[in-house]
Amino acid sequence: MENNIKGFKFAGINGGLKKSGKKDIALIYSEKPCNIAATFTKNEIIAEPLKLDKKHAKNGKGQAIVINSGNANACTGKQGYEGALAMAQKGADLFGIKEEDVFVLSTGIIGRTFPTDQVTKGMEKCHQQLGPDADSRTNAAEAIITTDTFPKQYQKSIEIDGKTVELYGMSKGSGMIHPNMGTMLAFLTCDIDISGELLQEAFKETVDRSFNMISIDGDTSTNDTALIMCNGEAGNKKISSFSDPDYHIFKDALHDVCKELAMLIVKDGEGVSKFIEYKVINAKSEKEARQIIRTISDSSLVKTAMFGEDPNWGRIIAAAGRAGVPIDADKTDLYIGNIQLLKNGQPLDQNIPEAEKTLHQSSVYITINLNQGDEAAVGWGSDLSLEYVRFNSAYTT
Amino acid sequence: MENNIKGFKFAGINGGLKKSGKKDIALIYSEKPCNIAATFTKNEIIAEPLKLDKKHAKNGKGQAIVINSGNANACTGKQGYEGALAMAQKGADLFGIKEEDVFVLSTGIIGRTFPTDQVTKGMEKCHQQLGPDADSRTNAAEAIITTDTFPKQYQKSIEIDGKTVELYGMSKGSGMIHPNMGTMLAFLTCDIDISGELLQEAFKETVDRSFNMISIDGDTSTNDTALIMCNGEAGNKKISSFSDPDYHIFKDALHDVCKELAMLIVKDGEGVSKFIEYKVINAKSEKEARQIIRTISDSSLVKTAMFGEDPNWGRIIAAAGRAGVPIDADKTDLYIGNIQLLKNGQPLDQNIPEAEKTLHQSSVYITINLNQGDEAAVGWGSDLSLEYVRFNSAYTT
């Protein structure tokens, strides 16, 4: 985490939105214009800032990201949209760039009047703290979190065309994490030189295999966003062809960073006591395998069984069965850890005590072999604990 | 509940599947052949007996239902299917009817070897107890439950063509209750004379508006079935036209009975502390309104907020937004009880304390007005309590 990401600066401060005094305003800024790629929530109700960001993302360019935590600026109507506009204008003023090169994000409670003045004043203070170093990055990563218990960051260095390329990301999660982006924010910065088209493609594919494959409570927020900015400052020969081997080196690194940031979100989920990795193998398509994983990892009955360390695999197979994917029950195998509990649709009762032992670990591995094809997918989820209910039944009151 | 349903007999006994000694084998029998209608789980993994029942339901005729609780006979492969066959054969022998007129149902834990001999022996014992009276009906209703805390029954008398028609139903629910039928069984018997075609149509429509509109934990079981048998013994002039006013009298009564049996399932859900009624009004279609209700009533974040008596309506609107239905956020209104919290997409912060008070009741009413059209739907759900997690993390172990 020590190397700087050339040409990028970061800051995070408390602007008074969080009464606790914790950081709540973050800035991420590139000295040069960037190619960007972004994915937004699929919720029909989208937060006010995202209405603006969707316009700003259209040309694939950008230079700064402004984030506040403590208020989601969602279901806030005209007042909220004007607040988001004010944040973008303030960002453009502070950095001397165009408003359309500023992205605005908010996270926190939904449906409360947006404190526009507090946020824009906080941005001024934040702007004075900008720095390229690891401490500045951590300050920003701390300012974007809400109920998370720790800031989430991951960095990877790769060599492209003889140059060192730095890829750095931060994320926040906790409640409402699910397929199609939970209340999840992820911001990545990279000094690689890559064409806009290739960046878009690599990012979309990677988000589908990382952030979209995690589930904590099955809800999708109004604010979810993943965004990457690449400024070309590493000085590599620009990557502009899908057949360039460097494209694949970059994409692999991007996958590693996004997967790590996604797994950190699950591990820090509200009231999570177990981390569960789901694999569906030998499916007809990756899409079908993903769909099954998302349904299982979202099942309250599976999740309470995991919390109870109960090898009640019938709940897993019942959840798989309602994923909307054709399954041949008589061909299906199921494993908890490496203990097989279902073979060609026949239960292996005698293996249950052994499977139960593996559930005492804090990480659990579940594999379903559909024996239908040769595609596969992997995803990550949590259990459903007493702590989750305690926490989420007392969030605003 | 005192009037008999002419021509029907019931029984329920303990056959040794439940070690507690509680009842676990039920029989429902009509002395005359019946028109029947049935809906089965949409899960891809279906229990073994349902494979048989789907064949038996094809001709729209039937005369007996055999149910065991304590073992779901799902994910049991060939051994389980043979067990289901043996149950149907034994039923046919005991009643002297065709095997295809017997329906076989199982409920309980998934993926355990099916105790065929125990069940068929239990059926013999059960057969000796058959009776037409309320006590016999209650015995059967007790024998079909698993983790339910009370048997669920409802009866309604209507007058059709000058004759008294009795409509009686029993249901069981608890965990895994959700749209597309949870581990839910519902059996209805009626002495009305009605054509098969009309019965099928009335039943399908009613199931969609009752059993398919309840949610406890969002899972769908491998075994869910709703089945009605009508034997014509009331002696009314046969209903054979959709325009016959008697058809609508029957359908209304059917809706009342199914809705009551569905609400009893929610009220008795595992660890349920609150009963919540959801209404979506002024939608473009009933289908869209239903889809929104099913998504909200299944949201862990909404459910924990209800448990915490927290008027965090942002979670409700965020869940509505991910239902896959186009929503115009700027037109949407939301009420908890009769307290409005969102008006044309603008939050009414000042009403929150008042709304919070209504959440202290054991029944909660939530209404979303989409202002998009003139269709509506209603559904029922539960909260997500500490007790739910405690209960479901300790089911098999």
Coordinates of C-alpha atoms in Angstrom, one line a residue, chain A residues 42-45 75-78 109-113 176 217-220 222 299-301 304-305 307-315 317-319 321-322 325-327 329-330 342 345-347 349 352 356 384-386 388-390 392-393 395-397, chain B residues 42-45 51 75-78 109-113 176 217-220 222 299-301 304-305 307-315 317-319 321-322 325-327 329 342 345-347 349 352 356 384-386 388-390 392-393 395-397:
Chain A
K42 CA -30.3 -1.4 -10.9
N43 CA -32.8 -0.2 -8.3
E44 CA -35.7 1.8 -9.9
I45 CA -35.4 4.3 -7.1
C75 CA -35.9 9.9 -1.7
T76 CA -35.0 13.5 -1.1
G77 CA -36.7 14.9 -4.3
K78 CA -35.8 18.3 -5.8
I109 CA -29.8 6.9 5.7
I110 CA -32.4 7.2 3.0
G111 CA -35.2 9.9 3.0
R112 CA -33.7 12.6 5.2
T113 CA -33.3 16.2 4.0
M176 CA -28.1 -4.0 1.9
D217 CA -28.9 -9.4 3.2
G218 CA -30.3 -9.6 -0.3
D219 CA -31.2 -5.9 -0.6
T220 CA -30.1 -3.6 -3.3
T222 CA -30.5 3.2 -4.2
S299 CA -31.6 -17.6 1.4
S300 CA -32.4 -16.9 5.0
L301 CA -32.8 -20.6 5.7
T304 CA -29.4 -19.4 9.6
A305 CA -28.3 -23.0 9.1
F307 CA -25.0 -19.6 11.6
G308 CA -26.2 -22.7 13.6
E309 CA -23.4 -24.8 12.0
D310 CA -26.1 -27.1 10.9
P311 CA -25.3 -29.3 7.8
N312 CA -28.9 -29.1 6.7
W313 CA -28.0 -29.3 3.0
G314 CA -31.6 -29.7 1.9
R315 CA -32.1 -26.0 2.4
I317 CA -30.6 -27.6 -2.7
A318 CA -34.1 -26.2 -2.2
A319 CA -32.7 -22.7 -2.7
G321 CA -34.1 -25.3 -7.1
R322 CA -35.9 -22.0 -7.0
V325 CA -32.5 -22.5 -13.7
P326 CA -33.3 -25.9 -15.0
I327 CA -31.7 -28.5 -12.7
A329 CA -32.0 -33.4 -9.6
D330 CA -30.8 -36.9 -10.4
L342 CA -25.5 -35.6 -2.3
G345 CA -29.5 -36.9 -6.3
Q346 CA -29.0 -39.5 -3.6
P347 CA -28.4 -38.4 0.0
D349 CA -26.6 -39.6 5.3
I352 CA -23.3 -35.7 7.8
E356 CA -20.9 -30.8 10.5
L384 CA -27.6 -14.7 9.3
S385 CA -26.8 -14.2 12.9
L386 CA -28.6 -13.0 16.0
Y388 CA -27.5 -9.1 12.3
V389 CA -31.1 -8.9 13.6
R390 CA -30.1 -6.9 16.7
N392 CA -30.6 -4.0 11.8
S393 CA -33.6 -3.6 14.1
Y395 CA -30.4 1.3 12.9
T396 CA -32.2 4.7 12.9
T397 CA -34.0 4.7 16.2
Chain B
K42 CA -42.3 -24.0 -8.8
N43 CA -39.0 -25.2 -7.3
E44 CA -36.9 -27.1 -9.9
I45 CA -36.1 -29.6 -7.2
K51 CA -43.8 -36.3 -9.2
C75 CA -33.8 -35.4 -2.5
T76 CA -34.3 -39.0 -1.6
G77 CA -34.0 -40.3 -5.2
K78 CA -35.3 -43.7 -6.3
I109 CA -36.8 -32.5 6.7
I110 CA -35.3 -32.8 3.2
G111 CA -32.8 -35.4 2.2
R112 CA -33.3 -38.2 4.7
T113 CA -34.1 -41.8 3.7
M176 CA -39.8 -21.5 4.0
D217 CA -38.5 -16.2 5.0
G218 CA -38.5 -15.9 1.2
D219 CA -37.7 -19.5 0.6
T220 CA -39.8 -21.9 -1.6
T222 CA -39.7 -28.6 -2.7
S299 CA -36.6 -7.9 2.4
S300 CA -34.5 -8.7 5.5
L301 CA -33.9 -5.0 6.0
T304 CA -35.7 -6.2 10.8
A305 CA -36.9 -2.6 10.8
F307 CA -39.1 -6.1 14.4
G308 CA -37.3 -3.0 15.8
E309 CA -40.4 -0.9 15.4
D310 CA -38.3 1.5 13.3
P311 CA -40.2 3.7 10.8
N312 CA -37.2 3.5 8.5
W313 CA -39.4 3.7 5.4
G314 CA -36.3 4.2 3.1
R315 CA -35.8 0.5 3.3
I317 CA -39.0 2.2 -0.9
A318 CA -35.6 0.8 -1.7
A319 CA -37.0 -2.7 -1.7
G321 CA -37.4 -0.1 -6.3
R322 CA -35.6 -3.4 -6.9
V325 CA -41.2 -2.8 -11.9
P326 CA -40.9 0.7 -13.4
I327 CA -41.6 3.2 -10.6
A329 CA -40.2 8.1 -7.7
L342 CA -43.6 10.2 1.5
G345 CA -41.3 11.5 -3.8
Q346 CA -40.8 14.1 -1.0
P347 CA -40.1 12.9 2.5
D349 CA -39.8 14.0 8.1
I352 CA -42.0 10.0 11.6
E356 CA -43.3 5.1 14.9
L384 CA -37.5 -10.9 11.1
S385 CA -36.9 -11.5 14.8
L386 CA -34.1 -12.8 17.0
Y388 CA -36.5 -16.5 13.9
V389 CA -32.7 -16.8 13.8
R390 CA -32.5 -18.8 17.1
N392 CA -33.8 -21.7 12.3
S393 CA -30.2 -22.0 13.3
Y395 CA -33.6 -27.0 13.3
T396 CA -31.9 -30.4 12.6
T397 CA -29.1 -30.3 15.0

